[in-house]
mmCIF file of C-alpha atoms and ligand atoms in Angstrom:
data_model
loop_
_atom_site.group_PDB
_atom_site.id
_atom_site.type_symbol
_atom_site.label_atom_id
_atom_site.label_comp_id
_atom_site.label_asym_id
_atom_site.label_seq_id
_atom_site.Cartn_x
_atom_site.Cartn_y
_atom_site.Cartn_z
ATOM 1 C CA MET A 1 -1.290 -32.170 -8.006
ATOM 2 C CA LYS A 2 -3.075 -29.934 -10.447
ATOM 3 C CA LEU A 3 -1.294 -26.576 -10.493
ATOM 4 C CA CYS A 4 -3.323 -23.396 -10.833
ATOM 5 C CA ARG A 5 -1.955 -20.137 -12.116
ATOM 6 C CA TYR A 6 -3.671 -18.247 -9.268
ATOM 7 C CA GLY A 7 -2.132 -20.625 -6.611
ATOM 8 C CA SER A 8 -5.288 -22.370 -5.579
ATOM 9 C CA HIS A 9 -3.252 -25.600 -5.365
ATOM 10 C CA ARG A 10 -1.703 -24.129 -2.224
ATOM 11 C CA VAL A 11 -4.984 -23.574 -0.452
ATOM 12 C CA ILE A 12 -5.582 -25.728 2.682
ATOM 13 C CA GLU A 13 -8.553 -24.149 4.277
ATOM 14 C CA PRO A 14 -11.299 -23.812 3.074
ATOM 15 C CA PRO A 15 -10.962 -26.099 0.023
ATOM 16 C CA GLY A 16 -11.745 -24.453 -3.194
ATOM 17 C CA ALA A 17 -10.801 -20.938 -2.096
ATOM 18 C CA LEU A 18 -8.293 -18.745 -3.825
ATOM 19 C CA PRO A 19 -5.183 -17.905 -1.767
ATOM 20 C CA GLN A 20 -6.228 -14.369 -0.712
ATOM 21 C CA GLY A 21 -9.629 -15.461 0.672
ATOM 22 C CA ALA A 22 -8.225 -18.626 2.265
ATOM 23 C CA TRP A 23 -7.741 -18.926 5.958
ATOM 24 C CA ARG A 24 -4.691 -21.102 5.583
ATOM 25 C CA ILE A 25 -2.331 -21.935 2.731
ATOM 26 C CA ASP A 26 0.584 -24.308 2.215
ATOM 27 C CA ASN A 27 3.812 -22.407 2.813
ATOM 28 C CA THR A 28 6.205 -25.337 2.006
ATOM 29 C CA PRO A 29 9.346 -23.497 0.945
ATOM 30 C CA ARG A 30 9.774 -25.027 -2.518
ATOM 31 C CA ALA A 31 8.893 -23.915 -6.077
ATOM 32 C CA TYR A 32 6.324 -26.067 -7.894
ATOM 33 C CA ALA A 33 6.652 -26.006 -11.679
ATOM 34 C CA ASN A 34 4.583 -22.804 -12.110
ATOM 35 C CA GLU A 35 6.064 -20.937 -9.143
ATOM 36 C CA ILE A 36 9.022 -18.749 -8.202
ATOM 37 C CA LEU A 37 10.759 -19.266 -4.873
ATOM 38 C CA ILE A 38 12.209 -16.160 -3.171
ATOM 39 C CA ASP A 39 14.775 -15.768 -0.421
ATOM 40 C CA VAL A 40 13.026 -13.071 1.594
ATOM 41 C CA GLU A 41 15.026 -10.161 2.992
ATOM 42 C CA ALA A 42 12.332 -7.742 4.297
ATOM 43 C CA LEU A 43 8.628 -7.471 4.707
ATOM 44 C CA ASN A 44 7.091 -4.079 4.070
ATOM 45 C CA ILE A 45 3.961 -4.406 6.132
ATOM 46 C CA ASP A 46 0.721 -2.680 5.078
ATOM 47 C CA SER A 47 0.240 0.498 7.093
ATOM 48 C CA ALA A 48 -3.218 -0.503 8.439
ATOM 49 C CA SER A 49 -1.971 -3.891 9.478
ATOM 50 C CA PHE A 50 1.205 -2.544 11.073
ATOM 51 C CA ARG A 51 -0.597 0.070 13.000
ATOM 52 C CA GLN A 52 -3.019 -2.540 14.321
ATOM 53 C CA MET A 53 -0.293 -4.887 15.383
ATOM 54 C CA ARG A 54 1.831 -2.078 17.005
ATOM 55 C CA GLU A 55 -1.218 -0.906 19.005
ATOM 56 C CA ALA A 56 -2.136 -4.454 20.060
ATOM 57 C CA CYS A 57 1.445 -5.018 21.128
ATOM 58 C CA GLY A 58 1.744 -1.720 23.082
ATOM 59 C CA GLY A 59 4.478 -0.522 20.752
ATOM 60 C CA ASP A 60 6.880 -3.320 21.701
ATOM 61 C CA PRO A 61 8.943 -4.319 18.559
ATOM 62 C CA SER A 62 9.688 -7.806 19.816
ATOM 63 C CA ALA A 63 5.967 -8.443 20.420
ATOM 64 C CA VAL A 64 5.200 -7.306 16.887
ATOM 65 C CA GLY A 65 7.840 -9.689 15.672
ATOM 66 C CA ALA A 66 6.241 -12.447 17.605
ATOM 67 C CA GLN A 67 2.779 -11.559 16.192
ATOM 68 C CA VAL A 68 4.199 -11.723 12.633
ATOM 69 C CA LEU A 69 5.672 -15.235 13.325
ATOM 70 C CA GLU A 70 2.416 -16.334 14.841
ATOM 71 C CA THR A 71 0.277 -15.156 11.966
ATOM 72 C CA VAL A 72 2.533 -16.866 9.451
ATOM 73 C CA ARG A 73 2.691 -20.021 11.502
ATOM 74 C CA THR A 74 -1.107 -20.293 11.667
ATOM 75 C CA ARG A 75 -2.049 -19.025 8.165
ATOM 76 C CA GLY A 76 0.989 -19.833 6.003
ATOM 77 C CA LYS A 77 0.979 -16.108 4.952
ATOM 78 C CA LEU A 78 1.188 -12.708 6.588
ATOM 79 C CA HIS A 79 -2.497 -12.006 6.340
ATOM 80 C CA ASN A 80 -3.535 -9.898 9.322
ATOM 81 C CA PRO A 81 -6.759 -11.474 10.715
ATOM 82 C CA VAL A 82 -7.938 -8.164 12.074
ATOM 83 C CA THR A 83 -7.398 -5.784 9.203
ATOM 84 C CA GLY A 84 -7.417 -8.391 6.426
ATOM 85 C CA SER A 85 -4.417 -6.666 4.813
ATOM 86 C CA GLY A 86 -0.841 -7.754 4.129
ATOM 87 C CA GLY A 87 1.947 -5.705 2.500
ATOM 88 C CA MET A 88 4.706 -6.780 0.110
ATOM 89 C CA LEU A 89 8.208 -8.247 0.375
ATOM 90 C CA VAL A 90 11.609 -7.927 -1.249
ATOM 91 C CA GLY A 91 14.082 -10.692 -1.738
ATOM 92 C CA ARG A 92 16.235 -12.535 -4.218
ATOM 93 C CA VAL A 93 15.003 -15.144 -6.721
ATOM 94 C CA ALA A 94 16.119 -18.564 -5.380
ATOM 95 C CA GLU A 95 14.418 -20.874 -7.905
ATOM 96 C CA ILE A 96 12.228 -20.485 -11.031
ATOM 97 C CA GLY A 97 9.796 -23.342 -11.631
ATOM 98 C CA GLU A 98 10.321 -25.271 -14.912
ATOM 99 C CA GLN A 99 7.118 -23.972 -16.555
ATOM 100 C CA LEU A 100 8.177 -20.368 -16.026
ATOM 101 C CA ARG A 101 11.811 -20.576 -17.130
ATOM 102 C CA ALA A 102 10.956 -19.975 -20.791
ATOM 103 C CA ARG A 103 9.112 -16.721 -19.788
ATOM 104 C CA GLY A 104 12.517 -14.934 -19.462
ATOM 105 C CA GLY A 105 13.064 -11.579 -17.840
ATOM 106 C CA LEU A 106 14.056 -12.999 -14.571
ATOM 107 C CA ALA A 107 17.114 -14.926 -13.340
ATOM 108 C CA VAL A 108 18.085 -16.637 -10.106
ATOM 109 C CA GLY A 109 19.739 -14.096 -7.868
ATOM 110 C CA ASP A 110 17.716 -11.091 -9.123
ATOM 111 C CA ARG A 111 16.458 -8.865 -6.437
ATOM 112 C CA ILE A 112 12.703 -8.278 -6.809
ATOM 113 C CA ALA A 113 9.793 -6.813 -4.897
ATOM 114 C CA THR A 114 6.514 -8.695 -5.150
ATOM 115 C CA LEU A 115 3.646 -6.557 -6.131
ATOM 116 C CA VAL A 116 0.935 -8.936 -4.922
ATOM 117 C CA SER A 117 -0.202 -8.735 -1.348
ATOM 118 C CA LEU A 118 1.359 -10.707 1.427
ATOM 119 C CA SER A 119 -2.241 -11.636 2.323
ATOM 120 C CA LEU A 120 -2.006 -14.255 -0.440
ATOM 121 C CA THR A 121 1.742 -15.004 -0.664
ATOM 122 C CA PRO A 122 2.936 -18.335 0.817
ATOM 123 C CA LEU A 123 5.575 -17.367 3.376
ATOM 124 C CA TYR A 124 7.822 -19.437 5.472
ATOM 125 C CA LEU A 125 9.780 -17.555 8.153
ATOM 126 C CA GLU A 126 12.889 -18.953 9.840
ATOM 127 C CA GLN A 127 13.620 -15.870 11.835
ATOM 128 C CA VAL A 128 12.616 -12.176 12.458
ATOM 129 C CA LEU A 129 15.873 -10.280 12.482
ATOM 130 C CA ALA A 130 14.592 -6.754 13.241
ATOM 131 C CA VAL A 131 11.382 -4.930 13.537
ATOM 132 C CA GLU A 132 11.717 -1.274 12.321
ATOM 133 C CA LEU A 133 8.718 0.454 13.933
ATOM 134 C CA GLU A 134 9.312 3.802 12.335
ATOM 135 C CA VAL A 135 9.168 2.566 8.754
ATOM 136 C CA GLU A 136 6.815 -0.378 9.264
ATOM 137 C CA ARG A 137 9.364 -2.866 7.963
ATOM 138 C CA VAL A 138 10.421 -6.245 9.314
ATOM 139 C CA ARG A 139 13.755 -7.757 8.302
ATOM 140 C CA VAL A 140 13.483 -11.562 8.152
ATOM 141 C CA ARG A 141 15.104 -14.747 7.015
ATOM 142 C CA GLY A 142 12.739 -16.970 5.119
ATOM 143 C CA LYS A 143 11.225 -18.039 1.808
ATOM 144 C CA ALA A 144 8.169 -16.922 -0.125
ATOM 145 C CA VAL A 145 6.420 -18.156 -3.238
ATOM 146 C CA LEU A 146 5.180 -16.129 -6.178
ATOM 147 C CA PHE A 147 2.460 -17.739 -8.297
ATOM 148 C CA GLU A 148 2.320 -17.779 -12.000
ATOM 149 C CA SER A 149 -0.090 -14.881 -11.988
ATOM 150 C CA GLY A 150 1.949 -12.928 -9.453
ATOM 151 C CA ILE A 151 3.440 -9.591 -10.470
ATOM 152 C CA TYR A 152 6.794 -8.284 -9.350
ATOM 153 C CA ALA A 153 9.221 -5.465 -10.085
ATOM 154 C CA ARG A 154 12.937 -5.805 -10.444
ATOM 155 C CA LEU A 155 14.429 -3.189 -8.030
ATOM 156 C CA PRO A 156 15.963 -0.273 -9.801
ATOM 157 C CA ASP A 157 19.735 0.228 -9.210
ATOM 158 C CA GLU A 158 19.239 4.019 -8.717
ATOM 159 C CA LEU A 159 17.100 3.632 -5.566
ATOM 160 C CA SER A 160 17.921 2.063 -2.264
ATOM 161 C CA LEU A 161 16.033 -1.098 -1.371
ATOM 162 C CA GLU A 162 14.176 0.728 1.476
ATOM 163 C CA VAL A 163 12.905 3.559 -0.682
ATOM 164 C CA ALA A 164 11.859 1.319 -3.512
ATOM 165 C CA LEU A 165 9.968 -0.857 -1.116
ATOM 166 C CA ALA A 166 8.224 1.991 0.466
ATOM 167 C CA VAL A 167 7.071 3.404 -2.836
ATOM 168 C CA LEU A 168 6.155 0.105 -4.484
ATOM 169 C CA ASP A 169 4.000 -0.869 -1.431
ATOM 170 C CA VAL A 170 1.569 1.901 -2.376
ATOM 171 C CA ALA A 171 2.103 1.922 -6.137
ATOM 172 C CA GLY A 172 -1.560 1.594 -7.063
ATOM 173 C CA ALA A 173 -2.416 4.985 -5.506
ATOM 174 C CA PRO A 174 -0.440 7.441 -7.728
ATOM 175 C CA ALA A 175 -1.318 5.430 -10.871
ATOM 176 C CA GLN A 176 -4.982 5.562 -10.097
ATOM 177 C CA THR A 177 -4.792 9.262 -9.066
ATOM 178 C CA ARG A 178 -3.316 10.095 -12.426
ATOM 179 C CA ARG A 179 -6.196 8.373 -14.204
ATOM 180 C CA ILE A 180 -9.018 10.022 -12.304
ATOM 181 C CA CYS A 181 -7.730 13.629 -12.070
ATOM 182 C CA ARG A 182 -8.433 15.954 -15.060
ATOM 183 C CA PRO A 183 -7.016 19.327 -15.929
ATOM 184 C CA GLY A 184 -8.826 21.867 -13.843
ATOM 185 C CA SER A 185 -10.105 19.352 -11.269
ATOM 186 C CA ARG A 186 -10.403 20.280 -7.567
ATOM 187 C CA VAL A 187 -8.897 17.494 -5.472
ATOM 188 C CA LEU A 188 -8.727 16.773 -1.763
ATOM 189 C CA VAL A 189 -6.300 14.133 -0.474
ATOM 190 C CA VAL A 190 -7.124 12.898 3.024
ATOM 191 C CA GLY A 191 -3.944 11.731 4.747
ATOM 192 C CA ALA A 192 -1.779 13.842 2.440
ATOM 193 C CA GLY A 193 1.321 13.647 4.496
ATOM 194 C CA GLY A 194 1.701 9.822 4.472
ATOM 195 C CA LYS A 195 3.463 7.689 1.967
ATOM 196 C CA SER A 196 0.670 7.154 -0.495
ATOM 197 C CA GLY A 197 -0.806 10.611 0.247
ATOM 198 C CA MET A 198 2.394 12.355 -0.836
ATOM 199 C CA LEU A 199 2.630 10.387 -4.082
ATOM 200 C CA CYS A 200 -1.076 11.056 -4.830
ATOM 201 C CA VAL A 201 -0.690 14.761 -4.144
ATOM 202 C CA ALA A 202 2.284 15.015 -6.517
ATOM 203 C CA GLN A 203 0.456 13.114 -9.289
ATOM 204 C CA ALA A 204 -2.761 15.117 -8.728
ATOM 205 C CA ARG A 205 -0.820 18.365 -8.990
ATOM 206 C CA GLU A 206 0.553 17.372 -12.337
ATOM 207 C CA ALA A 207 -2.778 16.041 -13.666
ATOM 208 C CA VAL A 208 -4.964 19.054 -12.652
ATOM 209 C CA GLY A 209 -2.468 21.691 -13.904
ATOM 210 C CA ALA A 210 -2.442 25.353 -13.147
ATOM 211 C CA GLN A 211 -6.158 25.725 -13.330
ATOM 212 C CA GLY A 212 -6.828 22.983 -10.820
ATOM 213 C CA ARG A 213 -6.581 22.942 -7.031
ATOM 214 C CA VAL A 214 -5.061 20.349 -4.751
ATOM 215 C CA PHE A 215 -5.933 20.388 -0.991
ATOM 216 C CA GLY A 216 -4.440 18.099 1.602
ATOM 217 C CA LEU A 217 -5.736 17.026 4.997
ATOM 218 C CA GLU A 218 -3.730 15.748 7.917
ATOM 219 C CA ARG A 219 -4.295 15.477 11.582
ATOM 220 C CA THR A 220 -1.258 17.659 12.197
ATOM 221 C CA ALA A 221 1.043 19.454 9.839
ATOM 222 C CA GLY A 222 4.600 18.096 9.691
ATOM 223 C CA GLU A 223 7.780 17.851 7.612
ATOM 224 C CA SER A 224 5.952 15.998 4.779
ATOM 225 C CA THR A 225 3.111 18.457 4.380
ATOM 226 C CA ALA A 226 5.500 21.388 4.714
ATOM 227 C CA LEU A 227 7.418 19.958 1.710
ATOM 228 C CA LEU A 228 4.206 19.457 -0.303
ATOM 229 C CA LEU A 229 3.266 23.105 0.274
ATOM 230 C CA ARG A 230 6.792 24.469 -0.374
ATOM 231 C CA GLU A 231 7.064 22.581 -3.679
ATOM 232 C CA GLY A 232 3.723 23.808 -4.782
ATOM 233 C CA TYR A 233 2.136 20.311 -5.005
ATOM 234 C CA LEU A 234 -0.477 21.338 -2.413
ATOM 235 C CA ASP A 235 -2.346 24.623 -2.660
ATOM 236 C CA ALA A 236 -3.370 24.430 1.006
ATOM 237 C CA LEU A 237 -3.491 22.157 4.022
ATOM 238 C CA ILE A 238 -6.305 21.418 6.375
ATOM 239 C CA GLU A 239 -5.421 20.172 9.867
ATOM 240 C CA ALA A 240 -8.317 18.032 11.088
ATOM 241 C CA ASP A 241 -9.070 14.478 12.360
ATOM 242 C CA ALA A 242 -10.393 12.424 9.400
ATOM 243 C CA ARG A 243 -12.656 10.477 11.763
ATOM 244 C CA ASP A 244 -14.644 13.620 12.497
ATOM 245 C CA ALA A 245 -16.675 14.019 9.271
ATOM 246 C CA LEU A 246 -18.417 17.254 10.129
ATOM 247 C CA ALA A 247 -15.284 18.967 11.291
ATOM 248 C CA VAL A 248 -13.555 17.913 8.065
ATOM 249 C CA LEU A 249 -16.498 19.219 6.016
ATOM 250 C CA ARG A 250 -16.448 22.543 7.859
ATOM 251 C CA ALA A 251 -12.722 23.047 7.576
ATOM 252 C CA TYR A 252 -12.694 22.069 3.900
ATOM 253 C CA THR A 253 -15.661 24.345 3.055
ATOM 254 C CA ALA A 254 -14.123 27.272 4.910
ATOM 255 C CA LEU A 255 -10.931 26.910 2.987
ATOM 256 C CA ALA A 256 -11.964 25.792 -0.471
ATOM 257 C CA GLY A 257 -15.484 27.194 -0.938
ATOM 258 C CA GLU A 258 -16.592 24.779 -3.533
ATOM 259 C CA GLU A 259 -16.926 21.053 -3.118
ATOM 260 C CA ALA A 260 -14.159 18.827 -4.497
ATOM 261 C CA ASP A 261 -14.504 16.889 -7.810
ATOM 262 C CA ILE A 262 -12.338 14.146 -6.430
ATOM 263 C CA VAL A 263 -11.531 13.064 -2.891
ATOM 264 C CA ILE A 264 -8.825 10.526 -2.244
ATOM 265 C CA ASN A 265 -8.546 8.701 1.129
ATOM 266 C CA CYS A 266 -4.957 7.703 2.040
ATOM 267 C CA VAL A 267 -5.254 7.435 5.832
ATOM 268 C CA ASN A 268 -4.570 4.225 7.738
ATOM 269 C CA VAL A 269 -7.356 4.210 10.239
ATOM 270 C CA PRO A 270 -10.959 3.042 10.148
ATOM 271 C CA GLY A 271 -14.024 5.408 10.424
ATOM 272 C CA THR A 272 -13.084 7.939 7.803
ATOM 273 C CA GLU A 273 -15.671 7.069 5.120
ATOM 274 C CA LEU A 274 -18.037 10.039 5.592
ATOM 275 C CA ALA A 275 -15.215 12.601 5.985
ATOM 276 C CA THR A 276 -14.228 11.477 2.485
ATOM 277 C CA ILE A 277 -17.690 11.511 1.003
ATOM 278 C CA LEU A 278 -19.082 14.749 2.364
ATOM 279 C CA PRO A 279 -16.656 17.163 0.741
ATOM 280 C CA CYS A 280 -17.220 15.646 -2.690
ATOM 281 C CA ARG A 281 -19.625 17.255 -5.176
ATOM 282 C CA GLU A 282 -22.635 15.442 -6.746
ATOM 283 C CA ARG A 283 -21.339 13.009 -9.388
ATOM 284 C CA GLY A 284 -17.769 13.459 -8.157
ATOM 285 C CA THR A 285 -15.351 10.658 -7.463
ATOM 286 C CA VAL A 286 -14.386 9.331 -4.079
ATOM 287 C CA TYR A 287 -11.320 6.999 -4.124
ATOM 288 C CA PHE A 288 -10.682 4.860 -1.046
ATOM 289 C CA PHE A 289 -7.074 3.650 -1.086
ATOM 290 C CA ASN A 290 -7.209 3.234 2.674
ATOM 291 C CA MET A 291 -7.392 -0.485 3.499
ATOM 292 C CA ALA A 292 -9.257 0.262 6.787
ATOM 293 C CA THR A 293 -12.203 1.453 4.727
ATOM 294 C CA SER A 294 -15.521 -0.351 5.318
ATOM 295 C CA PHE A 295 -17.500 -0.959 2.091
ATOM 296 C CA THR A 296 -20.697 -0.944 4.169
ATOM 297 C CA ALA A 297 -19.932 2.320 5.829
ATOM 298 C CA ALA A 298 -19.005 3.970 2.561
ATOM 299 C CA ALA A 299 -22.001 2.665 0.619
ATOM 300 C CA LEU A 300 -24.589 3.283 3.314
ATOM 301 C CA GLY A 301 -22.877 6.499 4.324
ATOM 302 C CA ALA A 302 -23.159 7.970 0.832
ATOM 303 C CA GLU A 303 -26.746 6.872 0.618
ATOM 304 C CA GLY A 304 -27.478 8.262 4.080
ATOM 305 C CA VAL A 305 -26.313 11.768 3.154
ATOM 306 C CA GLY A 306 -27.848 11.595 -0.273
ATOM 307 C CA LYS A 307 -24.620 11.901 -2.204
ATOM 308 C CA ASP A 308 -24.613 10.547 -5.751
ATOM 309 C CA VAL A 309 -20.840 10.009 -5.959
ATOM 310 C CA ASP A 310 -18.728 7.258 -7.619
ATOM 311 C CA LEU A 311 -16.999 5.223 -4.912
ATOM 312 C CA LEU A 312 -13.777 3.610 -6.107
ATOM 313 C CA ILE A 313 -12.156 0.768 -4.203
ATOM 314 C CA GLY A 314 -8.301 1.143 -4.310
ATOM 315 C CA ASN A 315 -7.100 -1.636 -6.552
ATOM 316 C CA GLY A 316 -3.552 -2.375 -5.543
ATOM 317 C CA TYR A 317 -2.740 -2.954 -9.212
ATOM 318 C CA ALA A 318 -2.936 -0.647 -12.198
ATOM 319 C CA ALA A 319 -1.117 -1.218 -15.505
ATOM 320 C CA GLY A 320 2.341 0.357 -15.201
ATOM 321 C CA HIS A 321 1.868 1.238 -11.598
ATOM 322 C CA ALA A 322 5.341 0.298 -10.430
ATOM 323 C CA ARG A 323 7.020 2.551 -12.998
ATOM 324 C CA ILE A 324 4.553 5.442 -12.326
ATOM 325 C CA ALA A 325 5.165 5.261 -8.612
ATOM 326 C CA LEU A 326 8.937 5.107 -8.922
ATOM 327 C CA ASP A 327 8.934 7.954 -11.439
ATOM 328 C CA THR A 328 6.825 10.061 -9.139
ATOM 329 C CA ILE A 329 9.681 10.353 -6.738
ATOM 330 C CA MET A 330 12.571 10.020 -9.086
ATOM 331 C CA GLU A 331 11.335 12.964 -11.131
ATOM 332 C CA ARG A 332 10.894 15.165 -8.055
ATOM 333 C CA PRO A 333 14.175 15.748 -6.204
ATOM 334 C CA ALA A 334 12.619 17.141 -3.063
ATOM 335 C CA LEU A 335 10.263 14.182 -2.677
ATOM 336 C CA LEU A 336 13.067 11.780 -3.407
ATOM 337 C CA ALA A 337 15.270 13.328 -0.701
ATOM 338 C CA PHE A 338 12.430 13.180 1.753
ATOM 339 C CA PHE A 339 11.745 9.513 1.064
ATOM 340 C CA GLN A 340 15.426 8.724 1.283
ATOM 341 C CA ARG A 341 15.549 10.399 4.733
ATOM 342 C CA ARG A 342 12.348 8.982 5.965
ATOM 343 C CA PHE A 343 12.764 5.356 4.785
ATOM 344 C CA ALA A 344 16.424 4.644 4.442
ATOM 345 C CA ALA A 345 17.426 4.806 8.092
ATOM 346 C CA PRO A 346 16.746 1.457 9.656
ATOM 347 C CA GLN A 347 16.139 1.376 13.452
ATOM 348 C CA PRO A 348 16.883 -2.254 14.379
ATOM 349 C CA VAL A 349 15.958 -3.366 17.849
HETATM 350 P P1 NAP B 401 1.008 6.158 6.035
HETATM 351 O O1 NAP B 401 2.275 6.551 5.356
HETATM 352 O O2 NAP B 401 1.007 5.681 7.473
HETATM 353 O O3 NAP B 401 0.065 7.429 5.921
HETATM 354 C C1 NAP B 401 -1.223 7.541 6.589
HETATM 355 C C2 NAP B 401 -1.386 9.024 6.801
HETATM 356 O O4 NAP B 401 -2.738 9.300 7.390
HETATM 357 C C3 NAP B 401 -0.371 9.585 7.920
HETATM 358 O O5 NAP B 401 0.131 10.768 7.425
HETATM 359 C C4 NAP B 401 -1.279 9.755 9.125
HETATM 360 O O6 NAP B 401 -0.850 10.734 10.043
HETATM 361 C C5 NAP B 401 -2.618 10.110 8.534
HETATM 362 N N1 NAP B 401 -3.657 9.898 9.454
HETATM 363 C C6 NAP B 401 -3.889 8.785 10.266
HETATM 364 N N2 NAP B 401 -4.987 9.018 10.975
HETATM 365 C C7 NAP B 401 -5.506 10.203 10.644
HETATM 366 C C8 NAP B 401 -6.635 10.874 11.096
HETATM 367 N N3 NAP B 401 -7.505 10.414 11.976
HETATM 368 N N4 NAP B 401 -6.861 12.134 10.520
HETATM 369 C C9 NAP B 401 -6.009 12.638 9.564
HETATM 370 N N5 NAP B 401 -4.925 12.026 9.164
HETATM 371 C C10 NAP B 401 -4.714 10.777 9.670
HETATM 372 O O7 NAP B 401 0.170 5.072 5.247
HETATM 373 P P2 NAP B 401 0.379 4.598 3.670
HETATM 374 O O8 NAP B 401 1.441 3.591 3.645
HETATM 375 O O9 NAP B 401 0.293 5.712 2.750
HETATM 376 O O10 NAP B 401 -0.999 3.757 3.569
HETATM 377 C C11 NAP B 401 -2.241 4.446 3.613
HETATM 378 C C12 NAP B 401 -3.400 3.461 3.496
HETATM 379 O O11 NAP B 401 -3.266 2.771 2.183
HETATM 380 C C13 NAP B 401 -3.379 2.446 4.512
HETATM 381 O O12 NAP B 401 -4.720 2.191 4.984
HETATM 382 C C14 NAP B 401 -2.856 1.156 3.817
HETATM 383 O O13 NAP B 401 -3.431 -0.008 4.418
HETATM 384 C C15 NAP B 401 -3.462 1.413 2.387
HETATM 385 N N6 NAP B 401 -2.942 0.598 1.317
HETATM 386 C C16 NAP B 401 -3.802 0.243 0.387
HETATM 387 C C17 NAP B 401 -3.371 -0.468 -0.722
HETATM 388 C C18 NAP B 401 -4.349 -0.901 -1.795
HETATM 389 O O14 NAP B 401 -4.019 -1.671 -2.569
HETATM 390 N N7 NAP B 401 -5.526 -0.315 -1.780
HETATM 391 C C19 NAP B 401 -1.990 -0.862 -0.823
HETATM 392 C C20 NAP B 401 -1.123 -0.442 0.179
HETATM 393 C C21 NAP B 401 -1.600 0.309 1.311
HETATM 394 P P3 NAP B 401 -0.120 10.292 11.386
HETATM 395 O O15 NAP B 401 1.180 9.690 10.943
HETATM 396 O O16 NAP B 401 -0.043 11.576 12.111
HETATM 397 O O17 NAP B 401 -1.003 9.275 12.059
#
């Protein structure tokens, strides 16, 4: 077999595809020479995917577990066929393929989080141990394969597994936010009270400085948005449904007056493209981290309202993203304490 650094040697259907775009991949639990085999402990499922499964299963954790097993059985990976998204996993290195051993930096037994999506990661599940609805996490027994091109982070000793997983899952968002926000920028974060939203708000605050403004939007205010306001990361919060574009525009305009330079979408539901585009100024930047975003709706939506804005697709990877995401909470004690409370308590069923 000819081994490919991107893992195309594992693709079954359709032939010639790369693993992410493939319908089905080979999940045989062994490491080929250019692969790393992982003993999987937990799957941190992408928020859009988890919400879709939870709703389809009527909130029944065991039905969500069965759905996870079924998807992995049919596709060889946890690639949600409805949302197209995956998530990431944590586990211990079980075997390092012979071609990768010289690379160093990793040893059998190390605990790592994969930073490539579950939508392309060969996964073999023996058992679902617990579905933790509140934190969108599934504890499992199984094996996964990381390709030669796959990126990972060794989990820091200072953080619990659960918190590190939660943060690393959305690591691309704070890193990208830091790049696009400038001193003095006016920023709106849609879905500010969620996991990625909170990290983006904190990074935006630091990047825009005292002259800039950071607004958040959530359906309803809660503990997370109260924290963001109290810590001064958010200047103000808008309560609105992000699926209602005109209501969002009205509420934003009433509060902020001027249009935003940058609007960042961190919600986990579809149908929020125009609510993200409308509050943005001409030649401003709209950043869609939300996986439930439709490229068509965003592109045609912007055209339809005559907005010349730059539309950014949320790349899950940015250089240094894992360190930036982890530092975002480790340097902010209130944020760290919130993530520890929110994500550390498992609710096994
Ligand atoms: P999360 O923690 O669940 O946060 C989503 C937030 O959006 C929640 O606060 C939620 O509030 C809010 N929200 C949902 N519907 C809303 C509405 N109609 N109006 C206003 N607010 C609403 O999710 P996350 O883990 O941060 O993930 C956010 C998105 O990033 C997801 O779509 C996920 O798939 C995506 N993602 C992208 C990448 C990438 O590489 N681009 C990687 C990982 C994740 P409630 O809790 O009240 O519903």
